[in-house]
Each structure stands twice: as C-alpha cells, then as structure tokens.
Amino acid sequence: MTNLYDIAAAIRRSESILICGHIMPDGDCLGSVLALGLSLEAMSKKVVMAGPDPIPAIYEFLPGVERFKTGAPPDGVYDTFIILDCSVPERLGRDYQDLLTSKKVIINIDHHAGPGILGTYCYIDTAAAAVGEIIFDLLKLMQVSIPVETAINLYTAIVTDTGSFQYDNVTPGTHRRIAELLEFGAPGAQINILLHEEKPKAALVLLREALHTLTMSPCGKVCWMTVTLEMLKNTGALDEHTEGLVNYCRSIRGVEVGLLFREILEGTYKVSLRSKNIVDVNMLAVQFGGGGHAKAAGCILQGALREVQDKVTREAVLATGGTA
Ligand code: AMP
Ligand code: MN
Ligand code: MN
C-alpha cells in the first residue's frame, strides 16, 4: 500500500488538483477536504474543492466552505484527483465516478474498511478515527503550517467522526492531535456549540415523530426507527436532521444493534447501522452492498419498507447470536 511520503511527493509534483469527498457529506468529509484544499492553495497549487451533494447548514461555519462547489464536477483541467473519506466508487456519486476513468493521478485517502478506490495512490488506515487525523499527519509530514482555519476544519473532522470523542475509534493519538489543534487556535467549545446547539425546531419535531416509530426485536438486541419522506415533509425537517437519530436506538440497555431506515427516494431506503459491542455492522452492511466501519456502517436498499426492514433486522438479529 502507498505510504504518506509517496502521497506527499505526488502532491508536490501536481499543479492543479480537484479534491472531493463522498455523497451526503459529513464533518469529516468536509473538514478534511477544506483543510487539505486550503493548505495546498497556500503552496500555490490550483485547487478546486467539490462534491455532489449540498452542504448541511451546520457545517456552514467551516472556514473556506464558500469555496466548496456542489453539483456536477466543475469544469477545468486537473492533473490530480484526490478522494477523501470515501471507500467505494458508488459513494462518489455518478458524475464523480466518471472521473475515475480519466487519465489523472488519483489519490485516495480513507479510513473505512474495504479495498478503497484503486487509483494511482491509495492510503487506507482503518485505525484512524477520522480522515482528518490522516490529513493532520500529512500536513505535518509536508511541513505545512496549520493556521487557525485549518485547525477548525480538522478539529471538526475529528470531533464529528468520534461522536465527540465517545467512540472506541478514539486513541491517545486522537487526543494528541486535538491538543495540537487547540494550540493552533481551534475554539473547541465554540465549534461544539455550532455543531450541536444550533438546531432548528423542525429537527426536534422530527425526532419526536421518529421516536414514535421505535421498534424492538423480540430478543431486545436490535432496535430501529424509521424516517419517511412524508415525515420530512410534514415536519419541515431536512435530510441532515436525521443525523444522529440512530444513536437513540443503540442507547437502550441491552441493544446491540441500532438501525435507522430513512427513505431517500420513494421505495429507496438508506439504512444506518450502529453496533454497541459484539456485532461488526460493516459485515452486515456489506451483505447489502454497503460498507463502513465495525461500529458504524450504511447501505441502501430498494423495496417496500416492510420488506427492507424484515431483511435487515433479520440479519441483524442473527448477527447478535439470536434466532430470527
Ligand atoms: P451513516 O449511517 O451514513 O452515518 O454512515 C456510517 C458509516 O458507514 C460512514 O462511515 C459511512 O461512510 C459508511 N457508509 C454509509 N453508507 C454507506 C454505503 N452505502 N456504502 C458504503 N459505506 C457507507
Ligand atoms: Mn464520512
Ligand atoms: Mn470519516
């Protein structure tokens, strides 16, 4: 596998770079793209930061976010295409996937389980809590300075992918990097207020509706909730307000697997899977064409809601050692 020195050398050789993350961008994806993009610009590279989907309102405070282009890949000539926080071509979105066949230098930096996107350079560290940790290491290795704007982006990347330092992907190295980011000026408490205490009321109304759908398997080890397009319409909540709902399912005593079924198109459901201790939900998600990490994964299924729920909850119960 490629190492970070090879990637640093490839970046130094490049002149014009397109950096993107995954569909439905999260804090790690956006923070990592912006931190790397702004740093490469400071090295006089021509940089475009982009992704297919809109940016959730809670991330609008990220420095440089106004430069992030959403929608189809922006026109332009790039010699290098850097893909962050994305392990499968499908999660790039159709238009960005097409770029994979172009004759560019492709650099994939990620922390998900799986083979990664096989480009010219592929660096995957599943032990990294966030891609933000890897970007932090890369910038240090390249001896690039970390201004407060970059520190805010990297702090956000790491704090979001660790569930505010609660998940077991957190290591001493996570806290060491965070300590340095605080020293570089990232206002930790302020960032956490912006991320968690600035929700619109509709987000809580959606939570109320979603809690009405809370269902437990008879064995008590699998728990799930549902968000339909109709619920989003009736509450005025947006897709981004479903973030974190799945944690309520996992938070119940005895529950090993929490699931959220979210209708993203009529008859198409995004399933978020979260594990407490014993189940590798990445393996579960892979069974349905998705992926992720051992404790947090996702997949997309088509069909009637009941069918989709039966299929996934059945496998989840089996994975906990129960009988479906
Ligand atoms: P989510 O439930 O969307 O928060 O995703 C949890 C984790 O699983 C994240 O690390 C995602 O990158 C990953 N993931 C979500 N959906 C998919 C998918 N369809 N294919 C592969 N990985 C996914
Ligand atoms: Mn992500
Ligand atoms: Mn990530």
Short mmCIF file of C-alpha atoms and ligand atoms in Angstrom, two decimals:
data_model
loop_
_atom_site.label_atom_id
_atom_site.label_comp_id
_atom_site.label_asym_id
_atom_site.label_seq_id
_atom_site.Cartn_x
_atom_site.Cartn_y
_atom_site.Cartn_z
CA MET A 1 0.00 0.00 0.00
CA THR A 2 1.04 3.57 -0.64
CA ASN A 3 2.52 5.48 2.29
CA LEU A 4 2.04 9.12 3.17
CA TYR A 5 5.53 10.00 1.86
CA ASP A 6 4.54 8.83 -1.64
CA ILE A 7 1.35 10.86 -1.40
CA ALA A 8 3.24 13.95 -0.25
CA ALA A 9 5.63 13.56 -3.20
CA ALA A 10 2.74 13.11 -5.67
CA ILE A 11 1.06 16.21 -4.29
CA ARG A 12 4.27 18.23 -4.60
CA ARG A 13 4.53 17.18 -8.29
CA SER A 14 0.94 18.21 -9.04
CA GLU A 15 -0.12 21.64 -10.24
CA SER A 16 -3.89 21.56 -10.46
CA ILE A 17 -5.93 19.44 -8.08
CA LEU A 18 -9.58 18.50 -7.66
CA ILE A 19 -10.39 17.38 -4.10
CA CYS A 20 -13.69 15.72 -3.28
CA GLY A 21 -15.34 13.64 -0.57
CA HIS A 22 -18.47 11.48 -0.57
CA ILE A 23 -22.18 11.94 -1.24
CA MET A 24 -24.21 13.33 1.68
CA PRO A 25 -21.10 15.00 3.12
CA ASP A 26 -20.39 14.89 6.85
CA GLY A 27 -18.00 16.75 9.12
CA ASP A 28 -15.01 14.50 8.41
CA CYS A 29 -15.50 14.68 4.66
CA LEU A 30 -15.94 18.47 4.55
CA GLY A 31 -13.36 19.32 7.21
CA SER A 32 -10.75 17.11 5.56
CA VAL A 33 -11.40 18.41 2.03
CA LEU A 34 -11.26 22.04 3.20
CA ALA A 35 -8.19 21.57 5.41
CA LEU A 36 -6.22 19.90 2.64
CA GLY A 37 -7.53 22.22 -0.08
CA LEU A 38 -6.68 25.44 1.76
CA SER A 39 -3.23 24.10 2.64
CA LEU A 40 -2.44 23.14 -0.95
CA GLU A 41 -3.57 26.57 -2.10
CA ALA A 42 -1.13 28.10 0.35
CA MET A 43 1.51 26.05 -1.52
CA SER A 44 0.45 27.87 -4.74
CA LYS A 45 -1.39 24.89 -6.22
CA LYS A 46 -4.52 25.44 -8.27
CA VAL A 47 -7.20 23.76 -6.14
CA VAL A 48 -10.90 23.06 -6.59
CA MET A 49 -12.82 21.60 -3.64
CA ALA A 50 -16.07 19.96 -4.60
CA GLY A 51 -18.70 17.27 -4.06
CA PRO A 52 -22.03 16.18 -5.50
CA ASP A 53 -24.41 16.97 -2.62
CA PRO A 54 -25.41 20.13 -0.75
CA ILE A 55 -23.60 21.07 2.44
CA PRO A 56 -25.68 20.64 5.64
CA ALA A 57 -26.35 24.02 7.30
CA ILE A 58 -24.47 23.06 10.49
CA TYR A 59 -21.22 22.99 8.51
CA GLU A 60 -21.62 26.47 7.05
CA PHE A 61 -19.23 27.85 9.68
CA LEU A 62 -16.26 25.88 8.32
CA PRO A 63 -13.54 28.21 7.03
CA GLY A 64 -13.40 28.11 3.24
CA VAL A 65 -16.80 26.41 2.89
CA GLU A 66 -17.96 29.12 0.47
CA ARG A 67 -15.32 27.81 -1.92
CA PHE A 68 -16.73 24.27 -1.90
CA LYS A 69 -18.58 23.64 -5.17
CA THR A 70 -21.61 21.33 -5.11
CA GLY A 71 -23.32 19.55 -8.02
CA ALA A 72 -21.60 18.12 -11.09
CA PRO A 73 -17.78 18.22 -11.13
CA PRO A 74 -16.70 21.77 -12.02
CA ASP A 75 -15.20 22.23 -15.50
CA GLY A 76 -11.48 22.60 -15.58
CA VAL A 77 -8.29 20.77 -16.27
CA TYR A 78 -6.79 18.91 -13.33
CA ASP A 79 -3.73 16.73 -13.27
CA THR A 80 -4.63 15.19 -9.91
CA PHE A 81 -7.88 13.99 -8.34
CA ILE A 82 -7.83 13.49 -4.56
CA ILE A 83 -10.69 11.49 -2.98
CA LEU A 84 -11.12 11.70 0.79
CA ASP A 85 -13.26 9.71 3.27
CA CYS A 86 -14.76 7.53 0.54
CA SER A 87 -14.07 3.83 0.10
CA VAL A 88 -16.39 2.84 -2.73
CA PRO A 89 -16.93 4.46 -6.15
CA GLU A 90 -20.73 4.49 -5.63
CA ARG A 91 -20.33 6.93 -2.74
CA LEU A 92 -18.69 9.43 -5.09
CA GLY A 93 -21.96 9.93 -6.98
CA ARG A 94 -22.34 9.11 -10.67
CA ASP A 95 -20.63 12.21 -12.16
CA TYR A 96 -17.55 11.97 -9.96
CA GLN A 97 -17.27 8.24 -10.64
CA ASP A 98 -16.81 9.06 -14.32
CA LEU A 99 -13.62 10.94 -13.39
CA LEU A 100 -12.07 7.67 -12.20
CA THR A 101 -11.60 6.52 -15.79
CA SER A 102 -9.79 9.72 -16.81
CA LYS A 103 -6.03 9.70 -17.10
CA LYS A 104 -5.34 11.67 -13.95
CA VAL A 105 -3.24 10.88 -10.94
CA ILE A 106 -5.81 9.56 -8.46
CA ILE A 107 -5.10 9.72 -4.73
CA ASN A 108 -7.48 8.04 -2.28
CA ILE A 109 -7.05 8.73 1.44
CA ASP A 110 -9.53 6.95 3.68
CA HIS A 111 -10.22 5.12 6.95
CA HIS A 112 -13.10 2.80 6.01
CA ALA A 113 -12.81 -0.98 5.93
CA GLY A 114 -12.52 -2.35 2.40
CA PRO A 115 -10.16 -2.17 -0.55
CA GLY A 116 -10.60 1.55 -1.17
CA ILE A 117 -10.79 3.21 -4.57
CA LEU A 118 -7.93 1.83 -6.52
CA GLY A 119 -6.22 4.83 -8.03
CA THR A 120 -2.59 5.65 -8.54
CA TYR A 121 -2.14 6.07 -4.79
CA CYS A 122 -4.38 4.53 -2.16
CA TYR A 123 -3.76 5.11 1.54
CA ILE A 124 -6.20 3.49 3.95
CA ASP A 125 -5.75 3.49 7.70
CA THR A 126 -8.72 1.82 9.38
CA ALA A 127 -7.20 2.66 12.76
CA ALA A 128 -7.59 6.39 12.07
CA ALA A 129 -10.65 7.77 13.86
CA ALA A 130 -11.21 10.24 11.02
CA VAL A 131 -9.61 11.13 7.71
CA GLY A 132 -8.97 14.45 9.47
CA GLU A 133 -6.31 12.65 11.57
CA ILE A 134 -4.55 11.43 8.42
CA ILE A 135 -4.68 14.90 6.82
CA PHE A 136 -3.21 16.35 10.03
CA ASP A 137 -0.32 13.85 9.79
CA LEU A 138 0.15 14.53 6.08
CA LEU A 139 0.33 18.31 6.57
CA LYS A 140 2.88 17.88 9.35
CA LEU A 141 4.93 15.49 7.24
CA MET A 142 4.85 18.03 4.40
CA GLN A 143 5.92 20.69 6.92
CA VAL A 144 2.95 22.82 6.01
CA SER A 145 1.89 25.31 8.66
CA ILE A 146 -1.53 24.85 10.26
CA PRO A 147 -3.34 28.19 10.52
CA VAL A 148 -6.47 28.54 12.68
CA GLU A 149 -8.74 27.98 9.63
CA THR A 150 -7.16 24.57 9.01
CA ALA A 151 -7.24 23.77 12.73
CA ILE A 152 -11.01 24.43 12.83
CA ASN A 153 -11.59 22.17 9.82
CA LEU A 154 -9.51 19.33 11.23
CA TYR A 155 -10.96 19.66 14.74
CA THR A 156 -14.46 19.41 13.20
CA ALA A 157 -13.48 16.38 11.11
CA ILE A 158 -12.22 14.54 14.17
CA VAL A 159 -14.87 15.60 16.70
CA THR A 160 -17.73 14.57 14.37
CA ASP A 161 -16.33 11.15 13.37
CA THR A 162 -15.59 10.26 17.00
CA GLY A 163 -19.06 11.27 18.28
CA SER A 164 -17.39 13.98 20.39
CA PHE A 165 -14.61 11.59 21.45
CA GLN A 166 -17.05 8.95 22.70
CA TYR A 167 -16.47 6.12 20.19
CA ASP A 168 -13.88 3.41 20.51
CA ASN A 169 -12.02 4.69 17.44
CA VAL A 170 -10.54 7.33 19.79
CA THR A 171 -6.87 6.71 20.63
CA PRO A 172 -4.24 8.60 22.60
CA GLY A 173 -3.09 9.84 19.18
CA THR A 174 -6.54 11.35 18.59
CA HIS A 175 -6.27 13.41 21.75
CA ARG A 176 -2.66 14.41 20.97
CA ARG A 177 -3.68 15.73 17.56
CA ILE A 178 -6.68 17.51 19.09
CA ALA A 179 -4.40 19.09 21.73
CA GLU A 180 -2.24 20.49 18.95
CA LEU A 181 -5.26 21.73 17.02
CA LEU A 182 -6.41 23.59 20.16
CA GLU A 183 -2.92 25.08 20.42
CA PHE A 184 -3.19 26.17 16.79
CA GLY A 185 -6.29 28.12 17.83
CA ALA A 186 -9.30 25.86 17.15
CA PRO A 187 -12.04 27.06 19.57
CA GLY A 188 -13.24 23.61 20.70
CA ALA A 189 -16.21 24.65 22.85
CA GLN A 190 -17.47 27.12 20.25
CA ILE A 191 -17.25 24.51 17.49
CA ASN A 192 -19.25 22.07 19.61
CA ILE A 193 -21.96 24.65 20.22
CA LEU A 194 -22.22 25.30 16.48
CA LEU A 195 -22.43 21.57 15.77
CA HIS A 196 -24.88 20.57 18.49
CA GLU A 197 -26.78 23.54 19.89
CA GLU A 198 -27.97 25.44 16.87
CA LYS A 199 -30.65 23.05 15.60
CA PRO A 200 -33.87 24.33 14.05
CA LYS A 201 -37.05 23.35 15.92
CA ALA A 202 -38.06 21.12 12.96
CA ALA A 203 -35.15 18.82 13.79
CA LEU A 204 -36.63 18.12 17.24
CA VAL A 205 -40.14 17.73 15.85
CA LEU A 206 -38.70 15.09 13.50
CA LEU A 207 -37.03 13.39 16.48
CA ARG A 208 -40.44 13.26 18.21
CA GLU A 209 -42.02 11.65 15.13
CA ALA A 210 -39.12 9.23 14.67
CA LEU A 211 -39.34 8.11 18.31
CA HIS A 212 -42.97 7.13 17.64
CA THR A 213 -41.64 4.51 15.20
CA LEU A 214 -39.19 2.97 17.70
CA THR A 215 -39.39 -0.83 17.41
CA MET A 216 -37.52 -3.61 19.25
CA SER A 217 -36.83 -7.13 18.09
CA PRO A 218 -38.38 -9.73 20.44
CA CYS A 219 -34.86 -10.58 21.73
CA GLY A 220 -34.30 -6.94 22.68
CA LYS A 221 -30.92 -6.77 20.96
CA VAL A 222 -31.94 -4.94 17.79
CA CYS A 223 -33.83 -1.66 17.78
CA TRP A 224 -34.84 0.53 14.86
CA MET A 225 -36.59 3.71 13.82
CA THR A 226 -37.94 4.95 10.51
CA VAL A 227 -37.99 8.31 8.78
CA THR A 228 -40.15 8.54 5.66
CA LEU A 229 -40.24 11.26 3.04
CA GLU A 230 -43.69 12.12 4.34
CA MET A 231 -42.33 12.66 7.85
CA LEU A 232 -39.70 15.04 6.47
CA LYS A 233 -42.36 16.89 4.51
CA ASN A 234 -44.77 17.16 7.45
CA THR A 235 -42.14 18.33 9.95
CA GLY A 236 -40.25 20.63 7.58
CA ALA A 237 -37.03 18.88 8.63
CA LEU A 238 -34.23 18.22 6.16
CA ASP A 239 -32.20 15.09 5.44
CA GLU A 240 -29.35 16.44 7.53
CA HIS A 241 -31.60 16.45 10.61
CA THR A 242 -31.73 12.64 10.57
CA GLU A 243 -28.04 12.63 11.56
CA GLY A 244 -27.63 11.03 14.98
CA LEU A 245 -31.18 9.62 15.25
CA VAL A 246 -29.83 6.08 15.01
CA ASN A 247 -27.89 6.60 18.24
CA TYR A 248 -31.16 6.71 20.20
CA CYS A 249 -31.80 3.11 19.12
CA ARG A 250 -28.38 1.92 20.23
CA SER A 251 -28.55 3.86 23.51
CA ILE A 252 -31.09 1.47 25.06
CA ARG A 253 -29.77 -1.03 27.63
CA GLY A 254 -29.38 -4.50 26.09
CA VAL A 255 -29.50 -3.27 22.49
CA GLU A 256 -26.51 -4.40 20.44
CA VAL A 257 -27.51 -3.05 17.03
CA GLY A 258 -29.34 0.20 16.32
CA LEU A 259 -30.78 0.85 12.86
CA LEU A 260 -32.32 3.83 11.13
CA PHE A 261 -34.35 3.29 7.96
CA ARG A 262 -34.52 6.54 6.07
CA GLU A 263 -36.48 6.87 2.86
CA ILE A 264 -34.30 8.82 0.42
CA LEU A 265 -36.44 8.31 -2.71
CA GLU A 266 -39.82 6.67 -2.99
CA GLY A 267 -39.12 2.98 -2.36
CA THR A 268 -35.41 3.51 -1.66
CA TYR A 269 -34.10 3.35 1.89
CA LYS A 270 -30.76 4.36 3.36
CA VAL A 271 -30.02 2.18 6.36
CA SER A 272 -27.67 3.43 9.07
CA LEU A 273 -26.27 0.68 11.27
CA ARG A 274 -24.63 1.17 14.68
CA SER A 275 -23.16 -1.51 16.92
CA LYS A 276 -22.55 -1.39 20.65
CA ASN A 277 -20.15 -4.27 21.41
CA ILE A 278 -20.40 -7.59 19.67
CA VAL A 279 -21.57 -7.13 16.09
CA ASP A 280 -19.44 -5.97 13.14
CA VAL A 281 -22.03 -3.86 11.32
CA ASN A 282 -19.65 -3.29 8.41
CA MET A 283 -20.03 -7.01 7.61
CA LEU A 284 -23.80 -6.64 7.84
CA ALA A 285 -23.82 -3.60 5.55
CA VAL A 286 -21.53 -5.35 3.04
CA GLN A 287 -24.14 -8.13 2.76
CA PHE A 288 -26.49 -5.48 1.40
CA GLY A 289 -23.97 -3.78 -0.89
CA GLY A 290 -22.88 -1.08 1.57
CA GLY A 291 -19.96 -0.70 3.96
CA GLY A 292 -18.37 1.49 6.62
CA HIS A 293 -16.72 0.60 9.93
CA ALA A 294 -17.21 -2.16 12.51
CA LYS A 295 -19.29 0.10 14.76
CA ALA A 296 -20.93 2.37 12.16
CA ALA A 297 -21.93 1.44 8.66
CA GLY A 298 -24.53 2.10 6.00
CA CYS A 299 -26.23 0.63 2.96
CA ILE A 300 -29.00 1.46 0.53
CA LEU A 301 -31.86 -0.93 -0.28
CA GLN A 302 -34.82 -0.79 -2.58
CA GLY A 303 -38.27 -2.22 -1.98
CA ALA A 304 -41.29 -1.82 0.24
CA LEU A 305 -40.42 -0.52 3.71
CA ARG A 306 -41.66 -3.66 5.42
CA GLU A 307 -39.61 -5.94 3.16
CA VAL A 308 -36.46 -3.87 3.60
CA GLN A 309 -36.91 -3.82 7.38
CA ASP A 310 -37.58 -7.56 7.56
CA LYS A 311 -34.44 -8.34 5.54
CA VAL A 312 -32.08 -6.14 7.51
CA THR A 313 -33.47 -6.72 11.02
CA ARG A 314 -33.45 -10.48 10.42
CA GLU A 315 -29.73 -10.45 9.58
CA ALA A 316 -29.05 -8.07 12.46
CA VAL A 317 -30.75 -10.39 14.96
CA LEU A 318 -28.77 -13.35 13.57
CA ALA A 319 -25.55 -11.36 13.92
CA THR A 320 -26.27 -10.75 17.60
CA GLY A 321 -26.48 -14.52 18.06
CA GLY A 322 -30.27 -14.59 18.23
CA THR A 323 -32.70 -16.58 16.10
CA ALA A 324 -34.83 -14.69 13.61
P1 AMP B 1 -24.05 6.81 8.14
O1 AMP B 1 -25.00 5.82 8.68
O2 AMP B 1 -24.48 7.40 6.84
O3 AMP B 1 -23.65 7.85 9.15
O4 AMP B 1 -22.73 6.01 7.77
C1 AMP B 1 -21.99 5.31 8.72
C2 AMP B 1 -20.68 4.90 8.11
O5 AMP B 1 -20.88 3.96 7.06
C3 AMP B 1 -19.90 6.05 7.49
O6 AMP B 1 -18.55 5.87 7.80
C4 AMP B 1 -20.14 5.93 6.03
O7 AMP B 1 -19.04 6.37 5.31
C5 AMP B 1 -20.39 4.44 5.82
N1 AMP B 1 -21.44 4.23 4.81
C6 AMP B 1 -22.69 4.73 4.86
N2 AMP B 1 -23.41 4.34 3.78
C7 AMP B 1 -22.60 3.57 3.02
C8 AMP B 1 -22.75 2.87 1.77
N3 AMP B 1 -23.90 2.87 1.08
N4 AMP B 1 -21.66 2.21 1.30
C9 AMP B 1 -20.50 2.18 1.99
N5 AMP B 1 -20.30 2.82 3.16
C10 AMP B 1 -21.32 3.50 3.68
MN MN B 2 -17.73 10.49 6.16
MN MN B 3 -14.75 9.58 8.09
#
